[in-house]
PDB file of C-alpha atoms in Angstrom:
ATOM      1  CA  MET A   1     160.439 -53.493-108.956  1.00  0.00           C
ATOM      2  CA  GLY A   2     164.033 -52.602-108.844  1.00  0.00           C
ATOM      3  CA  VAL A   3     165.843 -51.813-112.156  1.00  0.00           C
ATOM      4  CA  ASP A   4     169.495 -50.610-112.475  1.00  0.00           C
ATOM      5  CA  GLY A   5     169.122 -48.004-115.177  1.00  0.00           C
ATOM      6  CA  LEU A   6     170.671 -44.560-115.983  1.00  0.00           C
ATOM      7  CA  ALA A   7     168.791 -41.283-116.078  1.00  0.00           C
ATOM      8  CA  ARG A   8     169.786 -38.870-118.815  1.00  0.00           C
ATOM      9  CA  ARG A   9     168.569 -35.416-119.901  1.00  0.00           C
ATOM     10  CA  GLY A  10     165.600 -35.429-122.211  1.00  0.00           C
ATOM     11  CA  PRO A  11     165.200 -33.026-125.110  1.00  0.00           C
ATOM     12  CA  THR A  12     163.228 -30.561-122.880  1.00  0.00           C
ATOM     13  CA  GLY A  13     165.859 -30.608-120.068  1.00  0.00           C
ATOM     14  CA  SER A  14     163.736 -32.962-117.966  1.00  0.00           C
ATOM     15  CA  TRP A  15     164.911 -36.631-117.157  1.00  0.00           C
ATOM     16  CA  VAL A  16     164.526 -40.051-118.941  1.00  0.00           C
ATOM     17  CA  ASN A  17     165.417 -43.487-117.674  1.00  0.00           C
ATOM     18  CA  GLU A  18     165.267 -45.897-120.539  1.00  0.00           C
ATOM     19  CA  ALA A  19     165.690 -48.989-118.542  1.00  0.00           C
ATOM     20  CA  GLU A  20     162.577 -48.015-116.472  1.00  0.00           C
ATOM     21  CA  LEU A  21     160.765 -47.186-119.601  1.00  0.00           C
ATOM     22  CA  ALA A  22     161.556 -50.595-121.226  1.00  0.00           C
ATOM     23  CA  LEU A  23     160.477 -52.488-118.097  1.00  0.00           C
ATOM     24  CA  ILE A  24     157.248 -50.378-117.745  1.00  0.00           C
ATOM     25  CA  VAL A  25     156.334 -51.280-121.511  1.00  0.00           C
ATOM     26  CA  ASP A  26     156.902 -54.902-120.832  1.00  0.00           C
ATOM     27  CA  LEU A  27     154.901 -54.921-117.568  1.00  0.00           C
ATOM     28  CA  ALA A  28     151.901 -53.068-119.055  1.00  0.00           C
ATOM     29  CA  GLY A  29     150.859 -55.849-121.296  1.00  0.00           C
ATOM     30  CA  SER A  30     150.962 -58.479-118.556  1.00  0.00           C
ATOM     31  CA  LEU A  31     149.470 -56.526-115.737  1.00  0.00           C
ATOM     32  CA  VAL A  32     146.249 -55.359-117.456  1.00  0.00           C
ATOM     33  CA  GLN A  33     144.066 -58.039-118.931  1.00  0.00           C
ATOM     34  CA  GLY A  34     140.436 -57.998-119.678  1.00  0.00           C
ATOM     35  CA  GLY A  35     138.855 -54.590-119.017  1.00  0.00           C
ATOM     36  CA  GLU A  36     141.289 -53.160-116.467  1.00  0.00           C
ATOM     37  CA  SER A  37     142.371 -49.577-116.956  1.00  0.00           C
ATOM     38  CA  LEU A  38     146.103 -48.498-116.834  1.00  0.00           C
ATOM     39  CA  GLY A  39     147.900 -45.440-115.657  1.00  0.00           C
ATOM     40  CA  VAL A  40     151.608 -44.628-115.688  1.00  0.00           C
ATOM     41  CA  VAL A  41     152.766 -41.906-113.363  1.00  0.00           C
ATOM     42  CA  THR A  42     156.231 -40.225-113.209  1.00  0.00           C
ATOM     43  CA  PRO A  43     157.636 -37.035-111.793  1.00  0.00           C
ATOM     44  CA  TYR A  44     159.446 -36.070-115.055  1.00  0.00           C
ATOM     45  CA  ARG A  45     157.762 -34.797-118.187  1.00  0.00           C
ATOM     46  CA  SER A  46     160.304 -36.235-120.585  1.00  0.00           C
ATOM     47  CA  GLN A  47     159.885 -39.756-119.209  1.00  0.00           C
ATOM     48  CA  ALA A  48     156.132 -39.368-119.413  1.00  0.00           C
ATOM     49  CA  ARG A  49     156.425 -38.423-123.164  1.00  0.00           C
ATOM     50  CA  ALA A  50     158.939 -41.209-123.844  1.00  0.00           C
ATOM     51  CA  ILE A  51     156.624 -43.881-122.190  1.00  0.00           C
ATOM     52  CA  GLN A  52     153.534 -42.787-123.938  1.00  0.00           C
ATOM     53  CA  ALA A  53     155.450 -43.006-127.345  1.00  0.00           C
ATOM     54  CA  ALA A  54     156.762 -46.397-126.389  1.00  0.00           C
ATOM     55  CA  LEU A  55     153.400 -47.861-125.359  1.00  0.00           C
ATOM     56  CA  SER A  56     151.753 -46.494-128.653  1.00  0.00           C
ATOM     57  CA  GLN A  57     154.335 -48.173-130.716  1.00  0.00           C
ATOM     58  CA  ARG A  58     154.348 -51.504-128.893  1.00  0.00           C
ATOM     59  CA  TYR A  59     150.478 -51.886-128.434  1.00  0.00           C
ATOM     60  CA  GLY A  60     148.783 -49.465-130.784  1.00  0.00           C
ATOM     61  CA  ALA A  61     145.937 -46.996-130.353  1.00  0.00           C
ATOM     62  CA  GLU A  62     143.094 -49.652-129.967  1.00  0.00           C
ATOM     63  CA  TRP A  63     144.853 -51.293-127.083  1.00  0.00           C
ATOM     64  CA  LEU A  64     145.426 -47.914-125.281  1.00  0.00           C
ATOM     65  CA  ASN A  65     141.863 -47.051-125.660  1.00  0.00           C
ATOM     66  CA  HIS A  66     140.567 -50.421-124.371  1.00  0.00           C
ATOM     67  CA  HIS A  67     142.582 -50.030-121.275  1.00  0.00           C
ATOM     68  CA  ASP A  68     141.870 -46.392-120.894  1.00  0.00           C
ATOM     69  CA  VAL A  69     145.663 -45.762-120.667  1.00  0.00           C
ATOM     70  CA  ALA A  70     146.810 -42.579-119.187  1.00  0.00           C
ATOM     71  CA  VAL A  71     150.515 -41.477-118.916  1.00  0.00           C
ATOM     72  CA  ALA A  72     151.216 -38.337-117.137  1.00  0.00           C
ATOM     73  CA  THR A  73     153.457 -36.509-114.643  1.00  0.00           C
ATOM     74  CA  ALA A  74     152.105 -36.549-111.153  1.00  0.00           C
ATOM     75  CA  HIS A  75     150.982 -32.941-111.460  1.00  0.00           C
ATOM     76  CA  ARG A  76     148.799 -33.805-114.338  1.00  0.00           C
ATOM     77  CA  PHE A  77     147.580 -37.130-112.770  1.00  0.00           C
ATOM     78  CA  GLN A  78     145.976 -35.468-109.753  1.00  0.00           C
ATOM     79  CA  GLY A  79     142.270 -36.401-109.626  1.00  0.00           C
ATOM     80  CA  SER A  80     142.506 -39.405-111.795  1.00  0.00           C
ATOM     81  CA  GLU A  81     142.472 -43.003-110.883  1.00  0.00           C
ATOM     82  CA  ARG A  82     143.187 -46.312-112.798  1.00  0.00           C
ATOM     83  CA  ASP A  83     142.955 -49.944-111.847  1.00  0.00           C
ATOM     84  CA  VAL A  84     146.673 -50.487-112.283  1.00  0.00           C
ATOM     85  CA  ILE A  85     149.291 -47.755-111.771  1.00  0.00           C
ATOM     86  CA  LEU A  86     152.988 -48.117-112.687  1.00  0.00           C
ATOM     87  CA  PHE A  87     155.059 -45.541-111.002  1.00  0.00           C
ATOM     88  CA  SER A  88     158.497 -44.638-112.569  1.00  0.00           C
ATOM     89  CA  SER A  89     160.824 -42.715-110.210  1.00  0.00           C
ATOM     90  CA  VAL A  90     163.538 -42.131-112.857  1.00  0.00           C
ATOM     91  CA  VAL A  91     166.347 -40.954-110.435  1.00  0.00           C
ATOM     92  CA  THR A  92     169.542 -43.161-110.145  1.00  0.00           C
ATOM     93  CA  PRO A  93     172.661 -42.882-107.979  1.00  0.00           C
ATOM     94  CA  GLU A  94     174.260 -40.813-110.751  1.00  0.00           C
ATOM     95  CA  THR A  95     171.611 -38.250-110.950  1.00  0.00           C
ATOM     96  CA  PRO A  96     172.756 -34.850-109.730  1.00  0.00           C
ATOM     97  CA  VAL A  97     171.995 -34.340-106.103  1.00  0.00           C
ATOM     98  CA  ARG A  98     169.831 -31.224-106.586  1.00  0.00           C
ATOM     99  CA  SER A  99     167.666 -33.045-109.402  1.00  0.00           C
ATOM    100  CA  ALA A 100     167.159 -36.105-107.235  1.00  0.00           C
ATOM    101  CA  ARG A 101     166.282 -34.129-104.015  1.00  0.00           C
ATOM    102  CA  TRP A 102     163.515 -32.358-105.973  1.00  0.00           C
ATOM    103  CA  LEU A 103     161.519 -35.465-105.432  1.00  0.00           C
ATOM    104  CA  GLU A 104     161.784 -34.868-101.728  1.00  0.00           C
ATOM    105  CA  VAL A 105     161.075 -31.295-101.899  1.00  0.00           C
ATOM    106  CA  GLU A 106     157.849 -32.065-103.900  1.00  0.00           C
ATOM    107  CA  ARG A 107     157.021 -35.172-101.848  1.00  0.00           C
ATOM    108  CA  HIS A 108     153.325 -34.675-102.702  1.00  0.00           C
ATOM    109  CA  LEU A 109     154.107 -36.010-106.131  1.00  0.00           C
ATOM    110  CA  LEU A 110     154.939 -39.365-104.646  1.00  0.00           C
ATOM    111  CA  ASN A 111     151.697 -39.311-102.615  1.00  0.00           C
ATOM    112  CA  VAL A 112     149.860 -38.651-105.984  1.00  0.00           C
ATOM    113  CA  GLY A 113     151.408 -41.615-107.655  1.00  0.00           C
ATOM    114  CA  ALA A 114     150.976 -43.900-104.684  1.00  0.00           C
ATOM    115  CA  SER A 115     147.300 -43.176-104.160  1.00  0.00           C
ATOM    116  CA  ARG A 116     145.958 -43.410-107.769  1.00  0.00           C
ATOM    117  CA  ALA A 117     145.714 -47.183-107.887  1.00  0.00           C
ATOM    118  CA  ARG A 118     142.347 -48.925-107.448  1.00  0.00           C
ATOM    119  CA  ARG A 119     143.861 -52.540-107.491  1.00  0.00           C
ATOM    120  CA  LEU A 120     147.425 -52.691-108.025  1.00  0.00           C
ATOM    121  CA  LEU A 121     150.499 -50.138-107.589  1.00  0.00           C
ATOM    122  CA  VAL A 122     153.816 -51.198-108.986  1.00  0.00           C
ATOM    123  CA  LEU A 123     156.897 -48.995-108.183  1.00  0.00           C
ATOM    124  CA  VAL A 124     159.672 -49.161-110.823  1.00  0.00           C
ATOM    125  CA  GLY A 125     163.206 -47.581-110.012  1.00  0.00           C
ATOM    126  CA  HIS A 126     166.631 -48.185-108.571  1.00  0.00           C
ATOM    127  CA  PRO A 127     166.201 -50.016-105.366  1.00  0.00           C
ATOM    128  CA  GLY A 128     168.974 -48.036-103.486  1.00  0.00           C
ATOM    129  CA  VAL A 129     168.595 -44.563-104.794  1.00  0.00           C
ATOM    130  CA  ALA A 130     166.302 -43.407-102.138  1.00  0.00           C
ATOM    131  CA  SER A 131     168.883 -43.945 -99.375  1.00  0.00           C
ATOM    132  CA  ILE A 132     171.742 -42.734-101.462  1.00  0.00           C
ATOM    133  CA  HIS A 133     170.182 -39.451-101.990  1.00  0.00           C
ATOM    134  CA  GLY A 134     168.309 -39.087 -98.731  1.00  0.00           C
ATOM    135  CA  LEU A 135     164.932 -39.139-100.203  1.00  0.00           C
ATOM    136  CA  GLU A 136     163.013 -40.130 -97.012  1.00  0.00           C
ATOM    137  CA  THR A 137     159.553 -40.212 -98.653  1.00  0.00           C
ATOM    138  CA  LEU A 138     160.591 -42.383-101.470  1.00  0.00           C
ATOM    139  CA  ASP A 139     162.535 -44.541 -99.121  1.00  0.00           C
ATOM    140  CA  SER A 140     159.476 -45.204 -96.917  1.00  0.00           C
ATOM    141  CA  LEU A 141     157.303 -46.074-100.005  1.00  0.00           C
ATOM    142  CA  TRP A 142     160.000 -48.658-101.149  1.00  0.00           C
ATOM    143  CA  ASN A 143     160.149 -50.064 -97.635  1.00  0.00           C
ATOM    144  CA  ALA A 144     156.364 -50.414 -97.445  1.00  0.00           C
ATOM    145  CA  ALA A 145     156.097 -51.979-100.959  1.00  0.00           C
ATOM    146  CA  THR A 146     158.798 -54.552-100.388  1.00  0.00           C
ATOM    147  CA  SER A 147     158.025 -55.352 -96.733  1.00  0.00           C
ATOM    148  CA  MET A 148     154.198 -55.807 -96.800  1.00  0.00           C
ATOM    149  CA  GLN A 149     152.709 -59.199 -97.248  1.00  0.00           C
ATOM    150  CA  PRO A 150     148.954 -58.477 -97.360  1.00  0.00           C
ATOM    151  CA  ASP A 151     146.412 -61.217 -96.877  1.00  0.00           C
ATOM    152  CA  PRO A 152     145.160 -62.056-100.512  1.00  0.00           C
ATOM    153  CA  HIS A 153     141.537 -62.791 -99.044  1.00  0.00           C
ATOM    154  CA  ALA A 154     141.328 -59.938 -96.643  1.00  0.00           C
ATOM    155  CA  GLU A 155     140.065 -57.329 -99.072  1.00  0.00           C
ATOM    156  CA  SER A 156     137.235 -59.460-100.305  1.00  0.00           C
ATOM    157  CA  SER A 157     135.665 -59.384 -96.795  1.00  0.00           C
ATOM    158  CA  LEU A 158     135.631 -55.635 -96.676  1.00  0.00           C
ATOM    159  CA  SER A 159     132.880 -53.201 -97.513  1.00  0.00           C
ATOM    160  CA  GLU A 160     133.353 -50.795-100.489  1.00  0.00           C
ATOM    161  CA  ALA A 161     133.970 -47.850 -97.988  1.00  0.00           C
ATOM    162  CA  GLU A 162     136.596 -50.079 -96.091  1.00  0.00           C
ATOM    163  CA  GLN A 163     138.287 -51.023 -99.423  1.00  0.00           C
ATOM    164  CA  ARG A 164     138.656 -47.423-100.460  1.00  0.00           C
ATOM    165  CA  PHE A 165     140.112 -46.551 -97.088  1.00  0.00           C
ATOM    166  CA  TRP A 166     142.736 -49.259 -96.980  1.00  0.00           C
ATOM    167  CA  ARG A 167     143.757 -48.378-100.619  1.00  0.00           C
ATOM    168  CA  ALA A 168     144.210 -44.689 -99.704  1.00  0.00           C
ATOM    169  CA  PHE A 169     145.985 -45.257 -96.464  1.00  0.00           C
ATOM    170  CA  ASP A 170     149.706 -44.169 -96.503  1.00  0.00           C
ATOM    171  CA  THR A 171     151.415 -47.334 -95.826  1.00  0.00           C
ATOM    172  CA  GLY A 172     154.630 -45.466 -95.121  1.00  0.00           C
ATOM    173  CA  LEU A 173     153.081 -44.269 -91.861  1.00  0.00           C
ATOM    174  CA  GLY A 174     153.346 -47.455 -89.754  1.00  0.00           C
ATOM    175  CA  GLU A 175     151.517 -50.783 -89.956  1.00  0.00           C
ATOM    176  CA  ILE A 176     147.910 -51.294 -90.761  1.00  0.00           C
ATOM    177  CA  ASN A 177     145.926 -54.587 -90.756  1.00  0.00           C
ATOM    178  CA  PRO A 178     142.346 -55.171 -91.661  1.00  0.00           C
ATOM    179  CA  ARG A 179     139.714 -57.389 -89.669  1.00  0.00           C
ATOM    180  CA  GLN A 180     141.593 -57.638 -86.316  1.00  0.00           C
ATOM    181  CA  ARG A 181     140.477 -58.709 -82.962  1.00  0.00           C
ATOM    182  CA  VAL A 182     141.531 -56.555 -80.050  1.00  0.00           C
ATOM    183  CA  GLU A 183     140.701 -57.416 -76.362  1.00  0.00           C
ATOM    184  CA  GLY A 184     137.823 -59.565 -77.479  1.00  0.00           C
ATOM    185  CA  TYR A 185     136.337 -56.924 -79.850  1.00  0.00           C
ATOM    186  CA  ASP A 186     136.272 -57.179 -83.773  1.00  0.00           C
ATOM    187  CA  VAL A 187     137.642 -53.919 -85.312  1.00  0.00           C
ATOM    188  CA  ASP A 188     137.824 -52.924 -88.856  1.00  0.00           C
ATOM    189  CA  PHE A 189     141.579 -51.930 -88.996  1.00  0.00           C
ATOM    190  CA  THR A 190     144.272 -51.700 -86.516  1.00  0.00           C
ATOM    191  CA  TRP A 191     147.156 -49.289 -86.992  1.00  0.00           C
ATOM    192  CA  THR A 192     150.579 -49.003 -85.089  1.00  0.00           C
ATOM    193  CA  ALA A 193     151.920 -45.543 -85.693  1.00  0.00           C
ATOM    194  CA  PRO A 194     155.773 -45.233 -86.040  1.00  0.00           C
ATOM    195  CA  TRP A 195     155.978 -43.578 -82.685  1.00  0.00           C
ATOM    196  CA  GLY A 196     154.131 -46.555 -81.022  1.00  0.00           C
ATOM    197  CA  THR A 197     150.640 -45.298 -80.670  1.00  0.00           C
ATOM    198  CA  ARG A 198     147.968 -48.202 -81.253  1.00  0.00           C
ATOM    199  CA  VAL A 199     144.888 -47.178 -83.050  1.00  0.00           C
ATOM    200  CA  ALA A 200     141.675 -49.164 -83.640  1.00  0.00           C
ATOM    201  CA  ILE A 201     140.069 -47.657 -86.826  1.00  0.00           C
ATOM    202  CA  GLU A 202     136.320 -48.169 -87.383  1.00  0.00           C
ATOM    203  CA  ILE A 203     134.680 -47.410 -90.775  1.00  0.00           C
ATOM    204  CA  ASP A 204     131.001 -46.423 -90.024  1.00  0.00           C
ATOM    205  CA  ASP A 205     129.206 -47.482 -93.192  1.00  0.00           C
ATOM    206  CA  ASP A 206     125.970 -45.687 -93.874  1.00  0.00           C
ATOM    207  CA  GLY A 207     123.180 -46.776 -91.535  1.00  0.00           C
ATOM    208  CA  VAL A 208     125.706 -48.588 -89.297  1.00  0.00           C
ATOM    209  CA  GLY A 209     125.953 -47.383 -85.672  1.00  0.00           C
ATOM    210  CA  GLU A 210     122.933 -45.162 -85.879  1.00  0.00           C
ATOM    211  CA  GLN A 211     120.553 -47.114 -83.806  1.00  0.00           C
ATOM    212  CA  PRO A 212     120.597 -46.080 -80.127  1.00  0.00           C
ATOM    213  CA  ARG A 213     121.495 -49.629 -78.857  1.00  0.00           C
ATOM    214  CA  SER A 214     124.282 -50.026 -81.478  1.00  0.00           C
ATOM    215  CA  ARG A 215     125.569 -46.549 -80.656  1.00  0.00           C
ATOM    216  CA  ARG A 216     125.690 -47.323 -76.940  1.00  0.00           C
ATOM    217  CA  MET A 217     127.633 -50.547 -77.642  1.00  0.00           C
ATOM    218  CA  ASP A 218     130.034 -48.739 -79.643  1.00  0.00           C
ATOM    219  CA  ILE A 219     130.647 -46.123 -76.970  1.00  0.00           C
ATOM    220  CA  GLU A 220     131.166 -49.002 -74.438  1.00  0.00           C
ATOM    221  CA  ARG A 221     133.613 -50.783 -76.639  1.00  0.00           C
ATOM    222  CA  ASP A 222     135.528 -47.551 -77.458  1.00  0.00           C
ATOM    223  CA  LYS A 223     135.826 -46.981 -73.638  1.00  0.00           C
ATOM    224  CA  ALA A 224     136.980 -50.425 -73.103  1.00  0.00           C
ATOM    225  CA  LEU A 225     139.712 -50.127 -75.707  1.00  0.00           C
ATOM    226  CA  ASN A 226     140.762 -46.838 -74.329  1.00  0.00           C
ATOM    227  CA  ARG A 227     141.306 -48.266 -70.898  1.00  0.00           C
ATOM    228  CA  VAL A 228     143.954 -50.621 -72.380  1.00  0.00           C
ATOM    229  CA  GLU A 229     145.714 -47.812 -74.219  1.00  0.00           C
ATOM    230  CA  TRP A 230     144.044 -48.141 -77.672  1.00  0.00           C
ATOM    231  CA  GLN A 231     142.911 -44.917 -79.339  1.00  0.00           C
ATOM    232  CA  VAL A 232     139.785 -45.335 -81.413  1.00  0.00           C
ATOM    233  CA  VAL A 233     139.141 -43.402 -84.635  1.00  0.00           C
ATOM    234  CA  ARG A 234     135.713 -43.571 -86.324  1.00  0.00           C
ATOM    235  CA  ILE A 235     135.422 -42.608 -89.941  1.00  0.00           C
ATOM    236  CA  PRO A 236     132.149 -42.171 -91.758  1.00  0.00           C
ATOM    237  CA  GLY A 237     131.784 -44.518 -94.680  1.00  0.00           C
ATOM    238  CA  TRP A 238     130.586 -41.727 -96.914  1.00  0.00           C
ATOM    239  CA  TYR A 239     133.834 -39.859 -96.309  1.00  0.00           C
ATOM    240  CA  CYS A 240     135.814 -42.901 -97.689  1.00  0.00           C
TER     241      CYS A 240
END
């Protein structure tokens, strides 16, 4: 979600964007209802502390505990997941180039933020800042978030392993679609890489494809897709 804010130095020298902070606090109450958990991820320590304080003041300790709220920098959030993740990028066009470019140097921070959501990821930041500062990774993430139109019913037809794979896939690396038909064959996912390679991705859930006849059919299907210039990748369900 685009917001035209202004980043300033926090008390510890890190950065704070109060416009993003205010939007995140407003969004938090509407995005998590029932028993969903909530995480807020940001690259900057001062922003994390300010958001934590604002959420506590607005909603109170009982609400934060009920939704298992975690607010942290990307470094501290590694290894954690929540149903809903709000990611605050903080940087604006006025942010010094060196401070803004840090996001690109430490691009794994964006990967952490984008891959922690089980159900919903919401990006909050200035919509043009990535291109202004040459933040290629953030720009790819914004483009993917604003251009994707997922099928709202597609995920319900996927197995747990397939859902986990789809949620974890880096959507900045080309187009991926579930439940596709290719040359008369049903495949779990198709992926078109940025350089044009077409890939059929099969998630082999536990027990699937292990019988000799099923395995032979899989091999024949893979060969048929290879002949029409599709690469086939098979991923064990347990790995997802």
